[in-house]
Coordinates of C-alpha atoms and ligand atoms in Angstrom, one line a residue:
X1 CA -24.6 -0.7 -34.9
X2 CA -24.1 -1.5 -31.7
X3 CA -19.7 -0.5 -30.8
X4 CA -18.1 -1.8 -27.1
X5 CA -15.1 -0.1 -26.0
X6 CA -13.1 -1.9 -24.2
X7 CA -10.6 -0.6 -21.4
X8 CA -8.4 -2.8 -19.5
X9 CA -6.7 -1.1 -16.0
X10 CA -4.3 -2.9 -13.9
X11 CA -5.9 -3.0 -11.0
X12 CA -8.5 -1.3 -9.5
X13 CA -6.7 2.4 -8.3
X14 CA -7.9 5.7 -8.8
X15 CA -6.0 6.5 -12.0
X16 CA -8.3 3.2 -13.7
X17 CA -9.8 5.7 -15.9
X18 CA -11.0 4.6 -18.9
X19 CA -10.4 8.3 -20.5
X20 CA -9.0 7.1 -24.1
X21 CA -12.6 5.3 -24.6
X22 CA -14.3 7.9 -22.8
X23 CA -12.3 10.3 -25.7
X24 CA -13.6 8.1 -28.5
X25 CA -16.7 7.7 -27.0
X26 CA -17.8 11.4 -26.5
X27 CA -16.3 12.0 -30.3
X28 CA -18.8 9.5 -31.8
X29 CA -22.0 10.3 -30.2
X30 CA -21.1 13.7 -31.6
X31 CA -20.8 12.2 -34.8
X32 CA -23.3 10.5 -34.9
X33 CA -26.4 11.3 -32.9
X34 CA -28.4 9.0 -34.2
X35 CA -28.0 5.4 -35.2
X36 CA -24.8 4.0 -33.5
X37 CA -24.9 3.4 -29.4
X38 CA -21.5 3.3 -27.4
X39 CA -20.8 1.6 -24.5
X40 CA -17.7 1.3 -22.0
X41 CA -16.9 -1.6 -20.4
X42 CA -13.7 -1.5 -18.2
X43 CA -11.5 -5.0 -17.3
X44 CA -8.8 -5.7 -14.4
X45 CA -5.8 -7.8 -15.3
X46 CA -6.9 -10.4 -13.1
X47 CA -9.8 -11.2 -14.7
X48 CA -10.3 -14.3 -17.2
X49 CA -10.7 -13.9 -21.0
X50 CA -13.7 -15.8 -21.3
X51 CA -15.6 -14.1 -18.4
X52 CA -14.5 -10.6 -20.1
X53 CA -15.8 -11.7 -23.8
X54 CA -18.9 -12.9 -21.9
X55 CA -19.8 -9.5 -20.2
X56 CA -18.6 -7.6 -23.8
X57 CA -20.9 -9.9 -25.5
X58 CA -24.0 -9.1 -23.0
X59 CA -23.7 -5.8 -24.7
X60 CA -24.3 -7.6 -28.3
X61 CA -22.0 -5.2 -30.1
X62 CA -21.7 -5.5 -33.9
X63 CA -18.2 -3.7 -33.2
X64 CA -15.6 -3.8 -30.6
X65 CA -13.0 -1.6 -30.2
X66 CA -9.6 -2.7 -27.5
X67 CA -7.6 0.4 -25.9
X68 CA -4.2 -1.7 -26.2
X69 CA -0.9 -0.7 -23.8
X70 CA 1.8 -2.9 -22.9
X71 CA 0.8 -4.1 -20.0
X72 CA -3.0 -5.2 -21.7
X73 CA -1.8 -6.1 -24.6
X74 CA -1.5 -10.1 -24.3
X75 CA -4.6 -10.2 -22.3
X76 CA -6.4 -7.9 -24.7
X77 CA -5.5 -10.6 -27.7
X78 CA -6.5 -13.3 -25.8
X79 CA -10.0 -11.5 -25.5
X80 CA -10.4 -10.4 -28.6
X81 CA -9.7 -14.5 -29.7
X82 CA -12.2 -15.2 -27.7
X83 CA -14.8 -13.4 -28.6
X84 CA -14.5 -14.4 -32.2
X85 CA -14.6 -17.9 -31.2
X86 CA -17.8 -17.1 -29.3
X87 CA -18.8 -14.5 -32.2
X88 CA -17.5 -15.2 -35.2
X89 CA -19.2 -12.4 -36.9
X90 CA -18.1 -9.5 -34.5
X91 CA -15.6 -6.7 -36.3
X92 CA -13.4 -6.1 -33.7
X93 CA -10.2 -3.0 -34.0
X94 CA -7.7 -1.9 -31.7
X95 CA -5.8 1.2 -30.2
X96 CA -3.9 3.1 -28.5
X97 CA 0.1 3.2 -27.5
X98 CA 1.1 -0.3 -28.5
X99 CA -0.4 0.0 -31.2
X100 CA 0.7 3.2 -32.5
X101 CA 4.2 1.8 -31.8
X102 CA 4.5 -0.9 -33.9
X103 CA 0.8 -1.0 -36.3
X104 CA 1.6 -4.0 -38.1
X105 CA 2.1 -6.5 -35.6
X106 CA -1.1 -6.3 -33.7
X107 CA -2.5 -5.9 -37.4
X108 CA -1.2 -9.2 -37.7
X109 CA -3.3 -10.9 -34.9
X110 CA -6.2 -13.1 -36.3
X111 CA -8.5 -11.4 -34.5
X112 CA -7.9 -8.1 -34.9
X113 CA -10.0 -7.0 -38.2
X114 CA -8.3 -3.6 -38.2
X115 CA -6.0 -0.9 -36.0
X116 CA -6.2 2.8 -35.7
X117 CA -2.9 3.7 -35.2
X118 CA -2.6 7.3 -33.6
X119 CA -4.6 9.7 -31.7
X120 CA -8.0 7.8 -32.6
X121 CA -11.0 10.1 -32.0
X122 CA -10.9 11.7 -35.6
X123 CA -10.2 8.1 -37.5
X124 CA -12.8 6.1 -34.7
X125 CA -15.6 8.7 -36.4
X126 CA -14.1 7.9 -40.3
X127 CA -13.9 4.3 -40.0
X128 CA -17.3 3.9 -38.2
X129 CA -18.8 5.9 -41.4
X130 CA -17.3 3.3 -43.5
X131 CA -18.8 0.3 -42.0
X132 CA -21.9 1.5 -41.7
X133 CA -22.0 1.7 -45.3
X134 CA -20.7 -1.7 -45.7
X135 CA -17.5 0.0 -46.6
X136 CA -13.7 -1.7 -45.9
X137 CA -11.9 0.4 -43.1
X138 CA -8.3 1.0 -44.7
X139 CA -5.8 -1.1 -43.5
X140 CA -1.7 -0.3 -41.9
X141 CA 0.1 2.1 -44.2
X142 CA -3.4 3.2 -45.8
X143 CA -3.7 5.7 -43.9
X144 CA -2.7 9.4 -45.3
X145 CA -2.1 10.9 -42.0
X146 CA -0.8 10.3 -38.4
X147 CA -4.2 10.9 -36.8
X148 CA -3.2 13.5 -35.1
X149 CA -6.0 16.0 -33.8
X150 CA -4.3 19.6 -34.9
X151 CA -7.1 21.5 -32.4
X152 CA -7.4 19.9 -29.6
X153 CA -10.8 22.5 -28.6
X154 CA -12.2 20.7 -31.4
X155 CA -13.1 17.4 -29.6
X156 CA -16.1 17.3 -26.8
X157 CA -15.4 16.5 -23.4
X158 CA -16.0 13.2 -21.9
X159 CA -16.8 14.8 -18.7
X160 CA -19.1 18.0 -19.8
X161 CA -20.8 15.4 -22.1
X162 CA -21.7 12.9 -19.3
X163 CA -19.8 10.6 -21.1
X164 CA -17.8 10.0 -17.9
X165 CA -19.6 10.8 -15.4
X166 CA -17.0 12.1 -12.5
X167 CA -19.3 11.1 -9.6
X168 CA -18.3 7.3 -10.5
X169 CA -15.1 7.6 -9.6
X170 CA -12.4 7.9 -6.8
X171 CA -10.2 9.4 -9.1
X172 CA -10.2 11.4 -12.9
X173 CA -7.4 11.5 -15.3
X174 CA -7.2 14.9 -16.5
X175 CA -5.8 15.6 -20.2
X176 CA -4.3 19.0 -20.4
X177 CA -2.3 18.7 -23.5
X178 CA -0.8 16.0 -26.5
X179 CA 2.7 16.1 -28.0
X180 CA 6.4 17.2 -25.7
X181 CA 8.8 19.5 -27.1
X182 CA 11.8 16.8 -25.9
X183 CA 13.1 14.2 -27.8
X184 CA 14.4 11.7 -25.1
X185 CA 15.3 8.9 -27.1
X186 CA 13.4 6.1 -24.5
X187 CA 10.4 7.8 -24.9
X188 CA 7.6 7.1 -27.3
X189 CA 6.0 10.3 -27.1
X190 CA 9.5 11.9 -28.8
X191 CA 8.1 10.9 -31.7
X192 CA 4.7 12.0 -31.8
X193 CA 4.3 16.0 -32.7
X194 CA 6.7 17.9 -30.5
X195 CA 3.8 20.8 -31.2
X196 CA 2.4 20.6 -27.6
X197 CA -1.4 20.8 -28.4
X198 CA -3.1 22.1 -25.7
X199 CA -7.0 22.0 -24.4
X200 CA -8.4 25.7 -24.0
X201 CA -8.4 27.2 -20.3
X202 CA -12.0 27.7 -20.5
X203 CA -12.6 23.9 -21.2
X204 CA -10.7 23.0 -18.4
X205 CA -12.0 25.5 -16.1
X206 CA -15.7 23.9 -17.0
X207 CA -14.7 20.5 -16.3
X208 CA -12.9 21.1 -12.6
X209 CA -15.6 22.8 -12.0
X210 CA -17.8 19.7 -12.6
X211 CA -15.2 17.7 -11.1
X212 CA -15.1 20.4 -7.7
X213 CA -19.7 19.6 -7.3
X214 CA -19.2 16.3 -8.0
X215 CA -16.5 15.7 -5.0
X216 CA -13.7 14.5 -6.7
X217 CA -10.9 13.6 -4.8
X218 CA -7.7 12.9 -6.8
X219 CA -6.7 14.1 -10.0
X220 CA -3.8 13.2 -12.3
X221 CA -2.7 15.3 -14.5
X222 CA -2.3 14.2 -18.2
X223 CA 0.2 17.0 -19.7
X224 CA 4.0 15.1 -19.8
X225 CA 5.5 19.1 -19.2
X226 CA 2.7 20.9 -17.4
X227 CA 5.5 23.8 -16.6
X228 CA 7.1 23.8 -19.8
X229 CA 4.4 27.2 -20.8
X230 CA 5.3 28.8 -17.0
X231 CA 2.7 31.2 -17.7
X232 CA 0.0 28.6 -18.7
X233 CA 1.2 26.9 -16.0
X234 CA 0.8 29.7 -13.4
X235 CA -2.5 30.8 -14.7
X236 CA -3.5 26.8 -14.0
X237 CA -2.8 26.3 -10.7
X238 CA -3.9 29.6 -9.6
X239 CA -7.5 27.7 -11.5
X240 CA -6.7 24.7 -9.5
X241 CA -6.5 27.0 -5.9
X242 CA -9.5 29.0 -6.6
X243 CA -12.0 26.4 -8.2
X244 CA -10.8 22.8 -7.2
X245 CA -8.3 23.6 -3.5
X246 CA -9.5 20.3 -1.9
X247 CA -8.6 18.6 -4.6
X248 CA -5.6 16.2 -4.5
X249 CA -3.4 16.7 -7.9
X250 CA -0.7 14.3 -9.5
X251 CA 1.6 15.9 -11.7
X252 CA 4.6 15.7 -13.9
X253 CA 7.1 18.9 -14.4
X254 CA 10.3 19.3 -15.2
X255 CA 13.1 21.0 -13.3
X256 CA 14.4 23.5 -15.0
X257 CA 11.3 25.4 -15.4
X258 CA 10.9 25.7 -11.8
X259 CA 11.1 29.4 -10.1
X260 CA 10.2 30.6 -7.0
X261 CA 6.7 32.2 -8.3
X262 CA 5.5 28.4 -9.5
X263 CA 6.7 26.8 -6.1
X264 CA 4.8 29.0 -4.1
X265 CA 1.8 28.5 -6.3
X266 CA 2.5 24.7 -6.3
X267 CA 2.3 24.7 -2.3
X268 CA -0.9 26.7 -2.7
X269 CA -2.6 23.5 -4.0
X270 CA -2.8 19.9 -2.4
X271 CA -0.2 18.1 -5.1
X272 CA 2.5 15.8 -5.4
X273 CA 5.0 16.7 -8.6
X274 CA 6.6 13.8 -9.7
X275 CA 10.0 15.1 -12.0
X276 CA 11.6 12.8 -14.9
X277 CA 15.4 12.9 -13.1
X278 CA 16.3 9.5 -15.3
X279 CA 20.1 9.9 -13.9
X280 CA 22.4 12.7 -12.5
X281 CA 25.2 11.5 -14.9
X282 CA 24.9 14.6 -18.0
X283 CA 26.9 12.8 -20.6
X284 CA 25.2 10.1 -20.1
X285 CA 21.6 11.7 -20.8
X286 CA 22.8 13.5 -23.3
X287 CA 23.1 10.1 -25.6
X288 CA 19.6 9.7 -25.3
X289 CA 18.5 13.0 -26.1
X290 CA 17.7 14.4 -22.6
X291 CA 19.8 17.6 -20.7
X292 CA 20.7 17.9 -17.3
X293 CA 22.5 20.7 -15.2
X294 CA 22.5 18.6 -11.8
X295 CA 23.8 21.8 -9.8
X296 CA 20.5 23.9 -11.5
X297 CA 18.1 20.8 -10.9
X298 CA 19.3 20.8 -7.2
X299 CA 18.5 24.7 -6.7
X300 CA 15.6 24.4 -7.8
X301 CA 14.6 21.8 -6.0
X302 CA 15.7 23.6 -3.0
X303 CA 12.7 25.8 -4.3
X304 CA 10.2 23.4 -3.8
X305 CA 11.7 22.1 -0.3
X306 CA 11.9 24.9 1.1
X307 CA 8.2 26.0 -0.3
X308 CA 6.9 22.2 1.4
X309 CA 6.1 20.9 -2.0
X310 CA 5.6 17.3 -2.3
X311 CA 7.4 16.2 -4.9
X312 CA 9.5 12.3 -6.2
X313 CA 11.7 11.5 -9.0
X314 CA 12.2 8.9 -11.7
X315 CA 15.9 7.5 -12.0
X316 CA 16.1 4.7 -14.7
X317 CA 18.8 1.8 -14.6
X318 CA 20.1 0.9 -17.2
X319 CA 20.5 3.5 -19.9
X320 CA 23.0 3.6 -22.4
X321 CA 26.5 4.4 -21.2
X322 CA 25.2 4.0 -17.8
X323 CA 26.9 1.8 -15.9
X324 CA 26.1 -0.1 -12.3
X325 CA 27.9 2.8 -10.2
X326 CA 26.8 5.5 -12.2
X327 CA 23.1 4.7 -11.4
X328 CA 24.1 4.7 -8.1
X329 CA 25.7 8.0 -7.9
X330 CA 22.2 9.2 -9.9
X331 CA 20.6 7.2 -6.5
X332 CA 22.6 8.8 -4.3
X333 CA 21.8 12.7 -5.8
X334 CA 18.1 11.5 -5.9
X335 CA 18.0 11.1 -2.3
X336 CA 20.3 13.8 -1.5
X337 CA 17.4 15.8 -2.6
X338 CA 15.1 14.6 -0.3
X339 CA 12.6 13.4 -2.2
X340 CA 9.2 12.3 -0.8
X341 CA 9.5 8.9 -2.9
X342 CA 11.8 7.7 -5.8
X343 CA 10.5 5.2 -8.4
X344 CA 13.2 3.3 -10.3
X345 CA 12.7 1.7 -13.3
X346 CA 14.6 -0.8 -15.3
X347 CA 15.2 0.6 -19.0
X348 CA 12.5 -0.8 -21.5
X349 CA 13.5 -0.3 -25.3
X350 CA 9.7 -0.1 -26.2
X351 CA 8.7 -0.4 -29.6
X352 CA 8.7 2.1 -32.2
X353 CA 10.7 4.9 -30.2
X354 CA 14.3 6.2 -31.1
X355 CA 16.2 3.3 -28.9
X356 CA 14.6 0.8 -30.2
X357 CA 15.8 2.2 -34.0
X358 CA 19.6 2.6 -32.9
X359 CA 19.1 -0.6 -30.5
X360 CA 21.5 -2.7 -32.2
X361 CA 24.4 -0.1 -32.7
X362 CA 24.5 0.6 -28.9
X363 CA 24.6 -3.1 -28.3
X364 CA 20.8 -3.1 -26.4
X365 CA 20.1 -7.0 -25.5
X366 CA 15.9 -6.3 -24.6
X367 CA 13.2 -8.1 -24.1
X368 CA 10.9 -8.3 -27.3
X369 CA 7.9 -8.7 -25.9
X370 CA 6.2 -6.5 -23.4
X371 CA 7.7 -5.4 -20.6
X372 CA 10.6 -4.8 -23.2
X373 CA 13.3 -4.4 -20.4
X374 CA 17.0 -4.4 -21.0
X375 CA 18.7 -7.3 -20.2
X376 CA 22.4 -5.9 -20.7
X377 CA 24.2 -3.5 -22.6
X378 CA 28.0 -3.0 -23.2
X379 CA 28.1 -1.1 -20.1
X380 CA 25.5 -2.6 -18.0
X381 CA 25.7 -6.9 -17.7
X382 CA 22.9 -8.7 -17.1
X383 CA 24.2 -9.1 -13.4
X384 CA 24.7 -5.5 -12.9
X385 CA 20.9 -5.7 -14.2
X386 CA 20.2 -8.1 -11.6
X387 CA 21.9 -6.3 -8.4
X388 CA 20.0 -3.1 -9.7
X389 CA 16.2 -4.5 -9.6
X390 CA 17.3 -5.8 -6.2
X391 CA 18.3 -2.2 -4.8
X392 CA 15.9 -0.5 -7.0
X393 CA 13.5 -3.1 -4.8
X394 CA 15.0 -2.4 -1.4
X395 CA 14.9 1.3 -1.5
X396 CA 11.1 1.3 -2.8
X397 CA 10.7 -1.3 0.2
X398 CA 12.8 1.0 2.5
X399 CA 12.1 4.6 1.0
X400 CA 9.0 4.9 -0.2
X401 CA 6.6 2.6 1.1
X402 CA 8.2 2.6 5.2
X403 CA 7.9 6.5 4.8
X404 CA 11.6 7.2 5.3
X405 CA 12.0 10.9 4.0
X406 CA 11.4 12.7 7.6
X407 CA 14.7 10.5 9.8
X408 CA 17.0 8.9 6.4
X409 CA 19.4 11.5 6.5
X410 CA 19.6 11.1 10.1
X411 CA 20.3 7.6 9.9
X412 CA 22.8 8.1 7.1
X413 CA 24.7 10.4 9.3
X414 CA 25.0 8.5 12.2
X415 CA 26.1 5.7 10.0
X416 CA 28.1 7.4 8.3
X417 CA 27.4 5.9 4.8
X418 CA 26.2 8.0 2.0
X419 CA 22.7 6.6 0.3
X420 CA 23.9 4.8 -2.2
X421 CA 25.8 2.6 -0.4
X422 CA 23.3 2.3 2.4
X423 CA 20.7 0.6 -0.1
X424 CA 23.4 -1.7 -1.4
X425 CA 24.2 -3.0 1.6
X426 CA 20.3 -4.0 2.4
X427 CA 19.6 -5.0 -0.9
X428 CA 20.8 -8.7 0.6
X429 CA 18.4 -8.1 2.8
X430 CA 15.5 -7.7 0.9
X431 CA 12.8 -10.3 2.3
X432 CA 10.9 -13.0 0.3
X433 CA 7.3 -11.5 1.4
X434 CA 7.5 -7.7 1.6
X435 CA 6.2 -6.6 4.9
X436 CA 3.3 -3.8 5.4
X437 CA 2.1 -2.2 8.2
X438 CA 3.7 -2.7 11.8
X439 CA 5.8 -5.4 10.0
X440 CA 7.4 -2.8 7.5
X441 CA 8.2 -1.0 11.2
X442 CA 9.6 -3.7 12.6
X443 CA 11.6 -4.6 9.6
X444 CA 13.1 -1.2 9.4
X445 CA 13.8 -1.5 12.8
X446 CA 15.6 -4.7 12.4
X447 CA 18.0 -3.6 9.6
X448 CA 19.2 -0.4 10.7
X449 CA 20.0 -2.1 14.6
X450 CA 22.1 -5.3 12.9
X451 CA 23.4 -1.9 10.7
X452 CA 24.4 0.1 13.5
X453 CA 25.7 -3.2 15.8
X454 CA 27.9 -4.2 12.9
X455 CA 29.3 -0.9 13.6
X456 CA 29.8 -1.3 17.1
X457 CA 27.2 1.7 18.2
X458 CA 24.4 0.2 20.6
X459 CA 23.2 3.0 21.6
X460 CA 22.5 3.9 18.0
X461 CA 21.2 1.4 17.6
X462 CA 18.6 1.8 20.2
X463 CA 17.8 5.8 18.9
X464 CA 17.3 4.5 15.5
X465 CA 14.6 2.2 16.4
X466 CA 12.9 5.2 19.0
X467 CA 12.9 7.8 15.7
X468 CA 11.2 5.0 13.3
X469 CA 9.1 3.7 15.8
X470 CA 7.9 7.6 16.1
X471 CA 7.9 8.4 12.5
X472 CA 6.6 5.3 11.4
X473 CA 3.4 5.0 13.9
X474 CA 2.5 8.3 13.6
X475 CA 2.4 8.2 9.6
X476 CA 0.3 4.9 9.6
X477 CA -2.3 6.5 12.5
X478 CA -2.3 9.6 9.7
X479 CA -2.9 7.1 6.5
X480 CA -5.9 5.5 8.6
X481 CA -3.4 2.1 8.3
X482 CA -3.6 0.7 11.6
X483 CA -6.0 -1.9 12.3
X484 CA -8.6 0.0 14.9
X485 CA -9.1 -0.9 18.1
X486 CA -12.0 -2.5 19.5
X487 CA -15.4 -0.2 20.8
X488 CA -17.3 -2.4 23.6
X489 CA -20.9 -3.2 22.5
X490 CA -22.7 -2.5 25.5
X491 CA -23.4 1.3 26.7
X492 CA -21.4 2.8 29.6
X493 CA -18.0 1.1 29.5
X494 CA -14.7 3.1 29.1
X495 CA -12.7 2.4 26.1
X496 CA -9.1 3.6 24.6
X497 CA -9.4 5.5 21.7
X498 CA -9.3 3.1 18.9
X499 CA -7.2 5.3 16.7
X500 CA -4.2 4.5 19.4
X501 CA -1.4 2.4 19.3
X502 CA 1.1 1.9 22.7
X503 CA 4.6 2.0 21.4
X504 CA 7.3 0.9 23.1
X505 CA 10.0 3.7 23.2
X506 CA 14.0 3.1 24.8
X507 CA 13.8 6.7 25.6
X508 CA 10.8 9.4 26.8
X509 CA 10.1 10.0 23.6
X510 CA 9.1 13.7 24.2
X511 CA 12.5 14.3 25.2
X512 CA 13.9 12.8 22.3
X513 CA 11.9 14.6 19.6
X514 CA 12.6 17.8 21.4
X515 CA 16.2 17.5 20.8
X516 CA 16.1 16.7 17.3
X517 CA 13.7 19.6 16.4
X518 CA 16.3 21.5 18.3
X519 CA 19.1 20.2 15.2
X520 CA 21.3 17.3 17.5
X521 CA 21.7 15.5 14.9
X522 CA 24.6 13.2 16.9
X523 CA 23.3 10.0 18.1
X524 CA 26.0 10.4 20.7
X525 CA 24.9 13.4 21.8
X526 CA 21.3 12.4 22.0
X527 CA 22.4 9.2 24.0
X528 CA 24.1 11.7 26.5
X529 CA 20.9 14.3 26.9
X530 CA 18.2 11.7 26.6
X531 CA 18.6 9.1 29.2
X532 CA 17.7 5.3 28.7
X533 CA 14.2 5.1 29.9
X534 CA 12.5 2.5 28.2
X535 CA 8.6 2.8 28.3
X536 CA 5.1 2.8 26.4
X537 CA 3.7 5.8 25.1
X538 CA 0.2 6.3 23.1
X539 CA 0.4 7.9 20.2
X540 CA -3.4 8.8 18.5
X541 CA -4.8 11.2 16.6
X542 CA -5.9 14.6 17.8
X543 CA -8.5 16.3 16.0
X544 CA -6.4 15.3 13.1
X545 CA -3.0 15.6 14.4
X546 CA -0.3 12.6 16.0
X547 CA -0.3 13.3 19.6
X548 CA 2.0 11.5 22.2
X549 CA 0.9 10.5 25.6
X550 CA 3.8 9.5 27.6
X551 CA 2.0 7.5 31.1
X552 CA 3.5 6.5 34.5
X553 CA 3.2 2.6 34.6
X554 CA 0.3 2.8 36.7
X555 CA -1.9 4.7 34.1
X556 CA -0.6 3.1 31.5
X557 CA -1.7 -0.5 33.1
X558 CA -5.4 0.9 33.6
X559 CA -5.4 2.3 29.7
X560 CA -4.2 -0.7 28.3
X561 CA -6.7 -3.1 30.4
X562 CA -9.8 -1.1 28.4
X563 CA -8.7 -3.4 26.2
X564 CA -12.6 -4.9 26.3
X565 CA -14.2 -2.0 27.5
X566 CA -13.9 -1.1 31.7
X567 CA -15.2 1.4 34.4
X568 CA -14.2 4.4 36.3
X569 CA -11.6 3.1 38.8
X570 CA -12.0 3.7 42.5
X571 CA -9.2 5.0 43.2
X572 CA -8.9 8.7 43.4
X573 CA -5.8 10.0 41.5
X574 CA -6.4 7.6 38.9
X575 CA -10.0 8.5 38.5
X576 CA -9.3 12.1 37.9
X577 CA -6.7 10.6 35.5
X578 CA -9.8 8.9 34.0
X579 CA -11.5 12.6 33.8
X580 CA -8.8 14.1 32.2
X581 CA -8.5 11.1 29.7
X582 CA -12.4 11.7 28.4
X583 CA -11.5 15.2 28.2
X584 CA -9.2 14.4 25.9
X585 CA -10.2 12.2 24.0
X586 CA -8.1 9.3 24.9
X587 CA -9.8 7.1 26.7
X588 CA -14.3 7.3 25.5
X589 CA -17.5 5.9 26.6
X590 CA -19.4 3.8 24.9
Ligands
SF4_601 S1 10.2 11.3 -21.1 FE1 8.9 13.3 -21.0 S2 10.0 15.3 -21.9 FE2 11.1 13.1 -23.2 S3 9.7 12.8 -24.5 FE3 8.8 11.7 -23.3 S4 7.8 12.8 -22.3 FE4 8.4 14.1 -23.4

């Protein structure tokens, strides 16, 4: 019997890993060493269903399994329909979170033969046994239990068994546990087992060693509350630092379990933490069975900040009892804690959650099909939801993608407004076509200039432009986002370092940075200490660090003349400069 397991990802990315299918395939290969061939196939949302169907049918499957999530439900059902059209005899089943949330809806689709709600590894083995014996699988409501795998150690690892060879993926999803001890009403996880089941540390170490050997660069850790058991979290962090320190880890953590030692251990690995804040209002969170003590939250985040750990928050707008004003207060609280990024989502009323069960009582109007977004509530009108959406969008563009975290406080201080007010004003400026790279830096400079000029602060407008230019280009260089300059083909030609950019400043950028580093943050004072002196400075990468070259107009003109390749200058002074620039690596020879 041939089984094809289909995964459909949002887009190509380092998270596009068919882990769920891999887990099923590993369990099946263990249970059926003979007589069953399993094959995994990955698609992306942008692919046409007919094209996907052809690729699936090339595997000559007897049975096809679909891994269904909110975002791929419609496309996978379309694919199922296409498969049945081309090969009516193929048996198609569906599993995954969307099926678990509301099995009868997917089971009712004409192209789906049966569904596997809940954790699939045990059930898929039972079902394949039945199919091999020519028997019918159980239908919705006939399963005796929820399919929960009590002992995760009984599940074979898709990595250690070779089902998912790690070297095939730029990043991997790494599952550490299942179940969540919390009961947030909006989350489907809270309806599953509240007993946290964990994969044994010995297995995790073996997987990590394999990832390290395979050269995996990124791991997205699947554990909704990684640090709930603080001791285990610390053990795992030490293991990560010891076995695979080069890997970048993304972890979801709860703020209330962070202590100083843990913050230090996070700082010892290359990681980014995602922390679910959702709202800073204890009363709003209490209505969805979450708890927050804002002062305690801020104190623990400070531990991360002081240890130099990268962290970001999630916020939700539209929670029951929340309002646009309440959301803005939460936004202000979140940005005041200087997250590296802030991900803001509209409330989704997901099928199968307690929130969906209570939606009518709470007066929630929401979309009845994916993505199940809240339309309005008694305290959050449809207009307020739209407004919050604009604010979320502009915050993402300006703060997250514009990497504003190092200088955002400085701007707010000089504008004398808070973060919420800032993004409220900016929400009207959200461009139709979102700028990227150098255009994004220019947009940030422009909107800040307009804000400062509206307050009659032209000096601050100029200083803000310089600050944004320095940090923006420095980050873009480090992330290798700028298009490299040309390298001449003919040998012996001099050329400017390709990973460099001439950037225009209104003041000497070195003097400006020095004052900022000294803690002089009032732009009026900075403007007095650093006089206006327009210049073009070269920002470039030197041994992995961003360096700044401020040159005389003559030196600058010569460097810029190297765009198409050049020669050593005749002039003695310039020739000396040329030699120094070659030694520094600012100028190179082809
Ligand atoms: S939101 Fe997080 S903490 Fe709350 S139930 Fe879901 S997984 Fe658990």
